Amino acid sequence: MAISAVNVRNQFHGKIKEIVRGSVVSEVDIETPAGIITSVITTRSVDDLGLVVGKEVVALIKSTEVSVAVF
C-alpha cells in the first residue's frame, strides 16, 4: 500500500524499532528493507499517532536538499 494523498514519492514501509522519548521531541527509529530511518518528531505527535515499538508505519521522506560529505 502506498499513501497517495500526499505529495511525497519516497515512501518506506517498516516497523518501529525504537522510540527515544524527549520532553519536547522524540527520535523514532523505523526498520525498513532499505535500512534504519530515524525521524525526529514532537513527542506530542508520537502520542497522537499512537506510535509504539513494533507498529507498522510508512516513513515519508520529502526533501528539497540532500547534502553529501566526503571523509
Short mmCIF file of C-alpha atoms in Angstrom, two decimals:
data_model
loop_
_atom_site.label_atom_id
_atom_site.label_comp_id
_atom_site.label_asym_id
_atom_site.label_seq_id
_atom_site.Cartn_x
_atom_site.Cartn_y
_atom_site.Cartn_z
CA MET A 1 0.00 0.00 0.00
CA ALA A 2 1.27 3.46 -0.88
CA ILE A 3 -0.04 6.69 0.53
CA SER A 4 -1.12 8.81 -2.43
CA ALA A 5 -3.00 11.62 -0.67
CA VAL A 6 0.26 13.48 -0.04
CA ASN A 7 2.89 14.76 -2.46
CA VAL A 8 5.69 12.50 -1.24
CA ARG A 9 7.26 9.95 -3.57
CA ASN A 10 9.83 8.47 -1.18
CA GLN A 11 7.82 6.07 0.95
CA PHE A 12 9.43 3.33 3.02
CA HIS A 13 7.33 0.71 4.78
CA GLY A 14 8.70 -0.60 8.03
CA LYS A 15 8.24 -1.27 11.73
CA ILE A 16 9.17 0.95 14.62
CA LYS A 17 12.32 -0.46 16.19
CA GLU A 18 12.92 2.09 18.95
CA ILE A 19 11.48 5.32 20.33
CA VAL A 20 13.71 7.65 22.33
CA ARG A 21 11.28 9.99 24.09
CA GLY A 22 12.24 13.52 25.00
CA SER A 23 10.23 16.16 26.77
CA VAL A 24 9.57 18.07 23.54
CA VAL A 25 10.90 15.95 20.65
CA SER A 26 11.46 12.23 20.23
CA GLU A 27 13.53 10.05 17.90
CA VAL A 28 11.67 7.25 16.12
CA ASP A 29 13.79 4.52 14.50
CA ILE A 30 12.00 2.69 11.70
CA GLU A 31 13.42 -0.56 10.36
CA THR A 32 12.83 -0.82 6.60
CA PRO A 33 14.15 -3.17 3.91
CA ALA A 34 16.49 -0.31 2.92
CA GLY A 35 17.85 0.08 6.47
CA ILE A 36 17.06 2.12 9.55
CA ILE A 37 15.40 5.52 9.08
CA THR A 38 15.33 7.88 12.04
CA SER A 39 12.66 10.54 12.32
CA VAL A 40 12.75 13.38 14.85
CA ILE A 41 9.19 14.44 15.62
CA THR A 42 7.40 16.09 18.50
CA THR A 43 6.63 13.87 21.47
CA ARG A 44 3.04 15.08 21.18
CA SER A 45 2.91 13.61 17.65
CA VAL A 46 4.30 10.30 18.93
CA ASP A 47 1.42 10.16 21.40
CA ASP A 48 -1.26 11.45 18.97
CA LEU A 49 -0.26 8.84 16.35
CA GLY A 50 -0.12 6.06 18.93
CA LEU A 51 3.43 5.13 17.93
CA VAL A 52 4.85 2.14 19.79
CA VAL A 53 7.69 -0.29 19.14
CA GLY A 54 6.59 -2.94 16.64
CA LYS A 55 3.90 -0.82 14.97
CA GLU A 56 3.92 -0.91 11.17
CA VAL A 57 4.31 2.54 9.66
CA VAL A 58 5.28 4.30 6.44
CA ALA A 59 8.22 6.73 6.54
CA LEU A 60 7.50 9.59 4.16
CA ILE A 61 10.61 11.48 3.07
CA LYS A 62 10.38 14.79 1.28
CA SER A 63 13.49 16.89 0.99
CA THR A 64 14.49 19.84 -1.07
CA GLU A 65 18.18 19.20 -0.45
CA VAL A 66 20.45 16.23 0.10
CA SER A 67 23.96 17.01 1.32
CA VAL A 68 26.93 14.72 0.73
CA ALA A 69 30.23 14.94 2.61
CA VAL A 70 33.49 13.18 1.84
CA PHE A 71 35.52 11.91 4.77
#
